[in-house]
mmCIF file of C-alpha atoms in Angstrom:
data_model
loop_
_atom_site.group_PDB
_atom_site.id
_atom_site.type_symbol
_atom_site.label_atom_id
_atom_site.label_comp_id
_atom_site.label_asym_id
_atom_site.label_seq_id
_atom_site.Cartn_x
_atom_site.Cartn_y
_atom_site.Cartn_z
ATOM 1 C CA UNK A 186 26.693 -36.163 -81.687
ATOM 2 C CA UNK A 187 28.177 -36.421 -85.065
ATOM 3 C CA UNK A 188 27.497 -40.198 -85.338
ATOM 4 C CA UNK A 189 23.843 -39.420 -84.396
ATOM 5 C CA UNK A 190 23.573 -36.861 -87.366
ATOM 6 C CA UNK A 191 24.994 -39.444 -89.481
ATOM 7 C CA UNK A 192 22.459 -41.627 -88.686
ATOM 8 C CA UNK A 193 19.588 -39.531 -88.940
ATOM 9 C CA UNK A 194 17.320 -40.100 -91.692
ATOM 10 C CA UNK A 195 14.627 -37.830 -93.163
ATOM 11 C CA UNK A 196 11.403 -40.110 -92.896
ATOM 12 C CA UNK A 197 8.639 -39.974 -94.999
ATOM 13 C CA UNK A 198 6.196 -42.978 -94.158
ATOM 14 C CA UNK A 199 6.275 -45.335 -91.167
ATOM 15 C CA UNK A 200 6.316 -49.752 -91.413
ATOM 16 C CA UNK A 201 4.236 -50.839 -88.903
ATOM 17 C CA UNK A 202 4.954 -54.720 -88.095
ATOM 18 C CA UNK A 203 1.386 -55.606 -86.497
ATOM 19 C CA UNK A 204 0.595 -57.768 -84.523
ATOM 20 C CA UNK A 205 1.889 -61.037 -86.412
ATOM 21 C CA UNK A 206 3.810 -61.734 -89.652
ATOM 22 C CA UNK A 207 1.993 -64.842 -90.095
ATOM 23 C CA UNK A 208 -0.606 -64.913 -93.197
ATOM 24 C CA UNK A 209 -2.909 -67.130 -91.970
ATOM 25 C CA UNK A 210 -2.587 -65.457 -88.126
ATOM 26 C CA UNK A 211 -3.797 -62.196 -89.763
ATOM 27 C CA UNK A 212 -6.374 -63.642 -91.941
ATOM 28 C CA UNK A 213 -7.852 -64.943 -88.444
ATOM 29 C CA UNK A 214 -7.219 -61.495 -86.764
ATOM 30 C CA UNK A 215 -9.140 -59.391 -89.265
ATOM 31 C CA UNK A 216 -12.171 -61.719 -89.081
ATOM 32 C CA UNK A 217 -12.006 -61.438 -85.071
ATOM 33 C CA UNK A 218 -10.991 -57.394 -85.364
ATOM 34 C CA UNK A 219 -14.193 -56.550 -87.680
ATOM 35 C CA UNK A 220 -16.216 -58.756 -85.870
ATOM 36 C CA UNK A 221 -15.087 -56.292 -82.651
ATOM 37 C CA UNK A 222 -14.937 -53.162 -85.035
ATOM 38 C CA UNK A 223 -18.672 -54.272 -86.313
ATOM 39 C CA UNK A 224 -19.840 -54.368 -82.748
ATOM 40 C CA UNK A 225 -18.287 -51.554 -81.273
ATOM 41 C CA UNK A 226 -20.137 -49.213 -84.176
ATOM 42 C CA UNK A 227 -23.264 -50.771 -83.462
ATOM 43 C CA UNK A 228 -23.185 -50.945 -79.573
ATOM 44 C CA UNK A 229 -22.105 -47.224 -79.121
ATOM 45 C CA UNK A 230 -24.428 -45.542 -82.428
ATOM 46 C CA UNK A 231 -26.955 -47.504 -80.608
ATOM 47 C CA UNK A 232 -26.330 -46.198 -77.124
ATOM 48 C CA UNK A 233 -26.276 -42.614 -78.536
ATOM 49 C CA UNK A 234 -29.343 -42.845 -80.630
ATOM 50 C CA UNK A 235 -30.882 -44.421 -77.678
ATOM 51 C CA UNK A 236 -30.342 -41.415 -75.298
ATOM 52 C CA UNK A 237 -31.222 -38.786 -77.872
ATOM 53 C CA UNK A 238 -34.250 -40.458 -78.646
ATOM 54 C CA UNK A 239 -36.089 -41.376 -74.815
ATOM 55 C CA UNK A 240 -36.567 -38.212 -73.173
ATOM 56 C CA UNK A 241 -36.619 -40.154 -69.945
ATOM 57 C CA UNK A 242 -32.627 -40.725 -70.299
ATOM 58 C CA UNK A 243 -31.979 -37.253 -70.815
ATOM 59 C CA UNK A 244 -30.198 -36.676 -67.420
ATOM 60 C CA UNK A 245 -26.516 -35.851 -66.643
ATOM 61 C CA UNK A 246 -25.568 -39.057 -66.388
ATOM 62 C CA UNK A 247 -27.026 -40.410 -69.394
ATOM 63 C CA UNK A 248 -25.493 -37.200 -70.894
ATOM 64 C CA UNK A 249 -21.584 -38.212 -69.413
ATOM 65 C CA UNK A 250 -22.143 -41.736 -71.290
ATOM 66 C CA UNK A 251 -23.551 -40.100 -74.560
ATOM 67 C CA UNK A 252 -20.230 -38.697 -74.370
ATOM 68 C CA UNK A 253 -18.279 -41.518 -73.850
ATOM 69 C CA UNK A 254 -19.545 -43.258 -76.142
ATOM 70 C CA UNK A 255 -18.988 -40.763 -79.302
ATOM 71 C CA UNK A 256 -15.382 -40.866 -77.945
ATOM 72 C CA UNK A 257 -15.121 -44.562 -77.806
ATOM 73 C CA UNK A 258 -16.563 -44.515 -81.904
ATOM 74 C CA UNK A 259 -13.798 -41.873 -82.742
ATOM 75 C CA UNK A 260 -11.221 -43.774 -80.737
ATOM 76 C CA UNK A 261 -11.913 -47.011 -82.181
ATOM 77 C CA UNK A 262 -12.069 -45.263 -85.809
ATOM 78 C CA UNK A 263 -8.895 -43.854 -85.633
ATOM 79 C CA UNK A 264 -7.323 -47.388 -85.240
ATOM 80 C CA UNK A 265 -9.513 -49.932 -86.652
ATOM 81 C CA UNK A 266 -10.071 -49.242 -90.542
ATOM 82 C CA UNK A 267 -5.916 -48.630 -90.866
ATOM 83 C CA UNK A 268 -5.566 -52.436 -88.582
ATOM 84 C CA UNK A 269 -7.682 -53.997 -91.183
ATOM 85 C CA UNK A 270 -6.568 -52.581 -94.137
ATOM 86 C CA UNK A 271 -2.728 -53.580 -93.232
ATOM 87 C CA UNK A 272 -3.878 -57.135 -92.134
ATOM 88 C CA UNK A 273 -4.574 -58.363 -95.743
ATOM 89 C CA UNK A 274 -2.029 -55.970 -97.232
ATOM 90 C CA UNK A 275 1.523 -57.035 -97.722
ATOM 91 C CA UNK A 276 3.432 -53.607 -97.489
ATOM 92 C CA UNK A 277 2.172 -51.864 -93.793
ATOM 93 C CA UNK A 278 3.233 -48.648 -94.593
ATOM 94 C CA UNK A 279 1.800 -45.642 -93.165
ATOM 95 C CA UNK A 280 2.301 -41.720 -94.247
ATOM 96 C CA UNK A 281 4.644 -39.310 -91.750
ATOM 97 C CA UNK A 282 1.424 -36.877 -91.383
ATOM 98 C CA UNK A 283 -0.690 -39.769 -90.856
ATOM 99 C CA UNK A 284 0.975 -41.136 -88.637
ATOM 100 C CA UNK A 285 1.464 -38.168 -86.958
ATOM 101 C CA UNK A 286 -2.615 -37.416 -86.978
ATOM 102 C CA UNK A 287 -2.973 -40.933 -85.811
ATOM 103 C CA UNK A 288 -1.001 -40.300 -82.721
ATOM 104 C CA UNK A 289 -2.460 -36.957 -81.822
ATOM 105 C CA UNK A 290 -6.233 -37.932 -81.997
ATOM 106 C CA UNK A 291 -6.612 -41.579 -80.780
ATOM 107 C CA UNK A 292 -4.015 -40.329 -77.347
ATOM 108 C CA UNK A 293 -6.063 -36.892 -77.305
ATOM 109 C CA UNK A 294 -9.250 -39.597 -77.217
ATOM 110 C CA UNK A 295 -8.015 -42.149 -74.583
ATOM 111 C CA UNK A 296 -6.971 -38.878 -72.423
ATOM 112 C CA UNK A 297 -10.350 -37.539 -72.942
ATOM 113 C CA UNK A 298 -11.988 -41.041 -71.852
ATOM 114 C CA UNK A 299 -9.931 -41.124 -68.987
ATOM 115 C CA UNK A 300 -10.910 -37.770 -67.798
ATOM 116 C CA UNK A 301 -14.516 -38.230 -68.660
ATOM 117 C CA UNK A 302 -14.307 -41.326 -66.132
ATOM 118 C CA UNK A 303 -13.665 -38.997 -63.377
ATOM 119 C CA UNK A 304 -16.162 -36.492 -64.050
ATOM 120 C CA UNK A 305 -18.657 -39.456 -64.333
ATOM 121 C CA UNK A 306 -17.669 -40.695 -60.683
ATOM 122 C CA UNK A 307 -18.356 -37.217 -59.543
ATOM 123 C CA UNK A 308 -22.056 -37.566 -61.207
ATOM 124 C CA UNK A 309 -22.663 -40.633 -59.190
ATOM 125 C CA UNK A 310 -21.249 -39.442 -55.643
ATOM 126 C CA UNK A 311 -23.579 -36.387 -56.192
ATOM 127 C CA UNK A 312 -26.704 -38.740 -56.928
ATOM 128 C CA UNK A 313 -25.535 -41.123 -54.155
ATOM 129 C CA UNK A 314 -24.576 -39.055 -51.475
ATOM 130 C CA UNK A 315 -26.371 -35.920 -52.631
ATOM 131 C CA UNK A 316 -29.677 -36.904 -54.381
ATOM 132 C CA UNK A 317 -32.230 -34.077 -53.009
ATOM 133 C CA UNK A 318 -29.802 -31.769 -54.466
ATOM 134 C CA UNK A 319 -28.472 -34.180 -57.661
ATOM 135 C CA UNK A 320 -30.537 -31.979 -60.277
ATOM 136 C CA UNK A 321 -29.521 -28.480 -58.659
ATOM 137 C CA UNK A 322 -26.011 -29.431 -58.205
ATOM 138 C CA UNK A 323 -25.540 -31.204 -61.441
ATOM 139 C CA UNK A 324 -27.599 -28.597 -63.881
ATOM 140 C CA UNK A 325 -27.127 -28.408 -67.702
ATOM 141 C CA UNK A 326 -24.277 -25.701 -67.477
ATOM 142 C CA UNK A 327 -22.221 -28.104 -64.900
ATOM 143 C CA UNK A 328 -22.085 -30.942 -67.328
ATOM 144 C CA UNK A 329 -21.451 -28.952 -70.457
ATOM 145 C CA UNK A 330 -18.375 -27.785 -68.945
ATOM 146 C CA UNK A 331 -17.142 -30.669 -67.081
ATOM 147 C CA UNK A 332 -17.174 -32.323 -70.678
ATOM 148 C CA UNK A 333 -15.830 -29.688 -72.667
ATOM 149 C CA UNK A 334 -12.935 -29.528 -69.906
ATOM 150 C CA UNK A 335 -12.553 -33.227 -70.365
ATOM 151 C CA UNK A 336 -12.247 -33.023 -74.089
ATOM 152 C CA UNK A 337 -9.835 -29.802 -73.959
ATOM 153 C CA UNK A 338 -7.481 -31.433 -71.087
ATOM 154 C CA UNK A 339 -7.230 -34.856 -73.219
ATOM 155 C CA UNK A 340 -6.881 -33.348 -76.486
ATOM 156 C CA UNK A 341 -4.134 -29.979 -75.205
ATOM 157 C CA UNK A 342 -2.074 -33.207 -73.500
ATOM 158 C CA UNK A 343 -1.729 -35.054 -76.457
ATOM 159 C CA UNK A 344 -0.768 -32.062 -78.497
ATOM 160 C CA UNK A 345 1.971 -31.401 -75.455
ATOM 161 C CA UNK A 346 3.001 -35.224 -76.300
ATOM 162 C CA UNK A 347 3.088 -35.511 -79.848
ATOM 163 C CA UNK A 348 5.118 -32.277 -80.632
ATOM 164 C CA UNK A 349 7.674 -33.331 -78.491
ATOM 165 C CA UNK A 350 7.801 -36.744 -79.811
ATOM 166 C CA UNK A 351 7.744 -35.876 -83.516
ATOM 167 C CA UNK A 352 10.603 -33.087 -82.464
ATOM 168 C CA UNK A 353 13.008 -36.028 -81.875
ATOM 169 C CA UNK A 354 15.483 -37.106 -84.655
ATOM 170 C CA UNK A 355 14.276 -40.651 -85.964
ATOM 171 C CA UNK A 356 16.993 -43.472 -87.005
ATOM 172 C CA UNK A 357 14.753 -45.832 -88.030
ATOM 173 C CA UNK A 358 10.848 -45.733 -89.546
ATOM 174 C CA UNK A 359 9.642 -49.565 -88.976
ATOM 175 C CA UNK A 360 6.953 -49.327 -85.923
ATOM 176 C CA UNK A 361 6.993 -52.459 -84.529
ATOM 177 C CA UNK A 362 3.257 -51.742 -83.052
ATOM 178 C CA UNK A 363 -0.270 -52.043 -85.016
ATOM 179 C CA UNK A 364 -0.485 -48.494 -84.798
ATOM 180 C CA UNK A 365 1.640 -44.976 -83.990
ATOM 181 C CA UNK A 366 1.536 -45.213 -80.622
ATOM 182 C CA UNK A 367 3.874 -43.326 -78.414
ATOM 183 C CA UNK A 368 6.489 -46.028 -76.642
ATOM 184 C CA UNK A 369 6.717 -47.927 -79.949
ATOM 185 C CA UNK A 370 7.296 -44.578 -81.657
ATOM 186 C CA UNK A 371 9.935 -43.437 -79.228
ATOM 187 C CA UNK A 372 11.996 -46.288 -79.946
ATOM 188 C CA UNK A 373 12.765 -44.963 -83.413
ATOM 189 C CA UNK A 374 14.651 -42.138 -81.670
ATOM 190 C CA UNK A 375 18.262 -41.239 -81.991
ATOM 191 C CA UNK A 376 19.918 -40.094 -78.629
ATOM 192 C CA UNK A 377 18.913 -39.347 -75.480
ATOM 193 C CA UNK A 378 14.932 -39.487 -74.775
ATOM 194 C CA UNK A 379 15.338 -39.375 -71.100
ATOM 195 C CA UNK A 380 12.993 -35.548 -70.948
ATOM 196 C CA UNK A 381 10.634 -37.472 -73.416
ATOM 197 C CA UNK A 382 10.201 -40.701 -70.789
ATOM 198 C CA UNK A 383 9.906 -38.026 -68.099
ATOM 199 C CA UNK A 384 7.173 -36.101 -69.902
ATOM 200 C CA UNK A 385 5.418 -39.572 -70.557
ATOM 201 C CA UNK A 386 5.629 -40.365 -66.893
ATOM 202 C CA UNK A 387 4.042 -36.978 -66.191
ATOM 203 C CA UNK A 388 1.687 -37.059 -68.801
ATOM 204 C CA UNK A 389 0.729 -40.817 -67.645
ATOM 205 C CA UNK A 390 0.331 -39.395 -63.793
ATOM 206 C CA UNK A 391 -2.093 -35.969 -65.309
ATOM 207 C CA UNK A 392 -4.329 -38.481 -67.424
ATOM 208 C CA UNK A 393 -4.618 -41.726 -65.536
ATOM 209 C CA UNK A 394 -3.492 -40.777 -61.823
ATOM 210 C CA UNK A 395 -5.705 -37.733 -61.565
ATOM 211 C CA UNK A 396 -8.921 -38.903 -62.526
ATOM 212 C CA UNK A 397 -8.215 -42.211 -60.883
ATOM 213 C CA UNK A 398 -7.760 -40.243 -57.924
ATOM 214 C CA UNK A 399 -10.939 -38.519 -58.421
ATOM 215 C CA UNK A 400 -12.555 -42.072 -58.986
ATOM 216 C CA UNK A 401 -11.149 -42.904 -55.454
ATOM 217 C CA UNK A 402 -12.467 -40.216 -53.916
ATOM 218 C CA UNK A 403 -15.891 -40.299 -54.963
ATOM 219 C CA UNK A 404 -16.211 -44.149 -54.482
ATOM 220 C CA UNK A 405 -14.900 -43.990 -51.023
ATOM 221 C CA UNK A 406 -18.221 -41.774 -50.215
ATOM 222 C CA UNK A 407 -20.338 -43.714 -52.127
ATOM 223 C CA UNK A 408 -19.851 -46.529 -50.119
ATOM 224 C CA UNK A 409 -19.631 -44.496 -46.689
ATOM 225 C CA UNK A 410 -23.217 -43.486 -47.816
ATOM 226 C CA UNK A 411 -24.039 -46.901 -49.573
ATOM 227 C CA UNK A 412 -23.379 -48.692 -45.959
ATOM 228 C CA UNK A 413 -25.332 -46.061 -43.626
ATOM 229 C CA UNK A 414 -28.811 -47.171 -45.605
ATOM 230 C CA UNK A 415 -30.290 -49.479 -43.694
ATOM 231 C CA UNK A 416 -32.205 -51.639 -46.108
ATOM 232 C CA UNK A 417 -30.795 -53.767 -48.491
ATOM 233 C CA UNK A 418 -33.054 -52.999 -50.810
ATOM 234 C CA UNK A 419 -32.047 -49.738 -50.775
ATOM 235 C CA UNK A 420 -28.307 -50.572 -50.302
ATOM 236 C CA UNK A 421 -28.517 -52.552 -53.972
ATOM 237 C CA UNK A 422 -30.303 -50.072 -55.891
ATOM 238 C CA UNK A 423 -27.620 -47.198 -54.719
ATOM 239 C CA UNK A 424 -24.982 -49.486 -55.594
ATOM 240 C CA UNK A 425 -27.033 -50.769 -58.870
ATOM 241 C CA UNK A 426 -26.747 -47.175 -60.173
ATOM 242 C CA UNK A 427 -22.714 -47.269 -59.848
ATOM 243 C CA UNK A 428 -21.851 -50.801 -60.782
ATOM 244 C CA UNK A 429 -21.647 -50.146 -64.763
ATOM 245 C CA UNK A 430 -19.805 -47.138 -64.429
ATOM 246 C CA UNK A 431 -17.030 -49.029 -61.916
ATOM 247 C CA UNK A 432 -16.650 -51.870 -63.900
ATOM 248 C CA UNK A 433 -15.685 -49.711 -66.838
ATOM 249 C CA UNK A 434 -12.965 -47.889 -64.677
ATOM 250 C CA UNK A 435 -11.257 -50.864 -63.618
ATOM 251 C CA UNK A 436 -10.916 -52.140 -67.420
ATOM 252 C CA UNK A 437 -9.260 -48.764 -68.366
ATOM 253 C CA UNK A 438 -7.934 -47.667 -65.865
ATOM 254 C CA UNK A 439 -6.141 -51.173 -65.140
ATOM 255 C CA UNK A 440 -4.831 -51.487 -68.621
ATOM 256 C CA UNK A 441 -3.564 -48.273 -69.196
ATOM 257 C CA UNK A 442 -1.476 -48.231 -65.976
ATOM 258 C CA UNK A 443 -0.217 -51.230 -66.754
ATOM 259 C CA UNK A 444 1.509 -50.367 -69.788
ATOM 260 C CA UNK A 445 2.158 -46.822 -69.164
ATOM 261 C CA UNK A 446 3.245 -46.923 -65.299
ATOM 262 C CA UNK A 447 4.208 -50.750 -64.703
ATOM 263 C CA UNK A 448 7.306 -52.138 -64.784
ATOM 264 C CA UNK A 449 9.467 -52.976 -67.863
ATOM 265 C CA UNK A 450 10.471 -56.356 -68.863
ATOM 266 C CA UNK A 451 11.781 -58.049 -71.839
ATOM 267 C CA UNK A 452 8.340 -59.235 -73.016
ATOM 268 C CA UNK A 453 6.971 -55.568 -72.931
ATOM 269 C CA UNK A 454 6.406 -54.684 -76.483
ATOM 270 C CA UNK A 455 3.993 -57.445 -77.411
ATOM 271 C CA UNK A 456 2.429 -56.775 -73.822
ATOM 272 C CA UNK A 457 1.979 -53.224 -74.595
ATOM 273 C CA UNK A 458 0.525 -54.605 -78.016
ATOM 274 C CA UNK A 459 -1.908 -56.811 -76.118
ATOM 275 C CA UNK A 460 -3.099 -54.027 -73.730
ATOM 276 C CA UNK A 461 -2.991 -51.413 -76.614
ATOM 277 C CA UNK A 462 -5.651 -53.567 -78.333
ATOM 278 C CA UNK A 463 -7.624 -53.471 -75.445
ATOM 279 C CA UNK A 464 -8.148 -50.226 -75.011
ATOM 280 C CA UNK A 465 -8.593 -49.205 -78.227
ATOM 281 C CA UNK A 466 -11.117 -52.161 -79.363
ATOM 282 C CA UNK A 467 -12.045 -54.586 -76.731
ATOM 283 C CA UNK A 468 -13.078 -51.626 -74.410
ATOM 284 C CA UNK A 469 -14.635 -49.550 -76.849
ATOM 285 C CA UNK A 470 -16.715 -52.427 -77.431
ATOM 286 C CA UNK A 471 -17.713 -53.712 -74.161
ATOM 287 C CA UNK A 472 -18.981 -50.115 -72.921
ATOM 288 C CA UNK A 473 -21.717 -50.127 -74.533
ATOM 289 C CA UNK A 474 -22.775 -53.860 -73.438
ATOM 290 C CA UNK A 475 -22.241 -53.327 -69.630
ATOM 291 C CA UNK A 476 -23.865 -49.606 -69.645
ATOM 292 C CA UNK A 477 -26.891 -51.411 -71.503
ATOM 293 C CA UNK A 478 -26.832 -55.358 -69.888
ATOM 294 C CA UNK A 479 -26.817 -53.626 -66.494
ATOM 295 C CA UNK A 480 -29.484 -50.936 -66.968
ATOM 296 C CA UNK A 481 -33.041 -51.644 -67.151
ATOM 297 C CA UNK A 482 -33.688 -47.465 -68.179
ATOM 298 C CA UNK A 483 -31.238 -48.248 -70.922
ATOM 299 C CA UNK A 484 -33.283 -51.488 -71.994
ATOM 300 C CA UNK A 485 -36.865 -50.423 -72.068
ATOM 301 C CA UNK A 486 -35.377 -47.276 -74.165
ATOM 302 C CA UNK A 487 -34.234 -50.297 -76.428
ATOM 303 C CA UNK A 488 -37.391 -52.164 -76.318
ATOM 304 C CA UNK A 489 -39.617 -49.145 -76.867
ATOM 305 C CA UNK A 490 -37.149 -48.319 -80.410
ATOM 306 C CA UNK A 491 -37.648 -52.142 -81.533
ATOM 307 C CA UNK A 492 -41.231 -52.094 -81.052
ATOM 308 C CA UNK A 493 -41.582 -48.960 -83.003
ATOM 309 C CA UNK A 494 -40.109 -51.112 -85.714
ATOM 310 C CA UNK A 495 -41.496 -54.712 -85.154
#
């Protein structure tokens, strides 16, 4: 105990180490990051200026991926700017509070995705397996609240994580992550973190295992209802109307178990790197392209906006 006082250290600002050390490397990563960064803004603005602006995609959910996609901006904001700026800078440094705000919003975001997920799989079991009753069952009021519970659940279970990780006594202040995330920040500890890896494992089975579960659910009637239509026709469109939204939730849902829940191995800190960029870019940035590739609604909002213009 008195060796781990010793080595305590008051810290003031955080080195993060990147993703590569290499000049040239990072010259090549901040071309391909703000190409994804650039894209990302675009896709997701586009999606929500889309929705507000066509009437006819004012439904719930329409609503649940106007959502989404103002979390995936904020998300991919709260990690992108600071990843380019440190790519052509030579010291990586990063403020304590910074850091600390860093951690708190982009987990309180990625919780609130996750949750968002599951309340968007319970919008399509109601339309599949309910649809006489999808706009009765799935009023205004409903989706207000299922969102607002989303963004309160993701945002009060980051605030749970963050105080207890920032509580910890810190021996060291070089990150070796692109950004204050909370395994690479836990590794700075002094002492025993053993409540800290049992609060992530909890945390990890309330964010990802719960709405996953919900997912489950919800799909396993869809396609109980999906099967007993007779035409194929009809079969494809039901199944049309759910294929964006499952695609999505086996990209985040996959990644994020991976590195929070799979096993660990000596290669795991550039792994969680890898799947850490994934979810907070390449995800962010495909959401918008498979919700808008995949919809026709979502198109001829797009071509009625361009031809307003051309």
């Amino acid at each position: 105990m008195g060796q781990e006082k010793k080595n305590q250290t008051w810290v003031n600002e955080f080195i993060l180490l990147g993703l590569s050390s290499d000049w040239g490397t990072q010259v090549s990563l901040f071309v391909l990051i703000l190409a994804m960064y650039l894209v990302t803004f675009v896709g997701n603005s586009l999606i929500l200026l889309l929705i507000r602006q066509d009437s006819r995609l004012h439904t719930p959910m329409y609503f649940f991926l106007s959502v989404l996609s103002l979390v995936d901006l904020c998300y991919a904001n709260s990690i992108a700017p600071q990843m380019l700026a440190h790519l052509l800078s030579a010291k990586k440094s990063i403020p304590f509070y910074s850091c600390v705000l860093q951690f708190y919003v982009s987990l309180a975001l990625g919780g609130s995705e996750f949750f968002l997920l599951g309340a968007m799989a319970y919008d399509r079991y109601v339309a599949v397996c309910h649809p006489l009753h999808y706009t009765v069952i799935m009023h205004e009021g409903l989706c207000l609240r299922l969102a607002t519970g989303c963004l309160v659940a993701g945002f009060t279970n980051s605030l749970m994580e963050t105080i207890i990780t920032f509580r910890l006594p810190l021996c060291y202040n070089v990150i070796n992550h692109f950004a204050c995330e909370t395994l690479a920040v836990l590794r700075l500890a002094c002492g025993d973190i053993s409540f800290n890896k049992i609060m992530v494992a909890v945390s990890g089975f309330l964010v990802l295992m719960l709405p996953c579960s919900l997912v489950l659910f919800s799909y396993a009637y869809i396609v109980a209802a999906i099967l007993r239509i007779r035409s194929m026709q009809g079969r494809s469109k039901a199944f049309g109307t759910c294929a964006s939204h499952l695609t999505v939730v086996c990209m985040c849902f996959g990644a994020s178990i991976f590195t929070y829940l799979g096993p660990r191995s000596a290669s795991s800190v550039e792994e969680e790197k890898m799947v850490a960029l994934f979810y907070a870019l390449v995800a962010p940035m495909l959401n918008p392209l498979i919700y808008s590739l995949r919809n026709k609604e979502v198109m001829a909002a797009l071509w009625k906006v361009l031809e307003k213009f051309g």
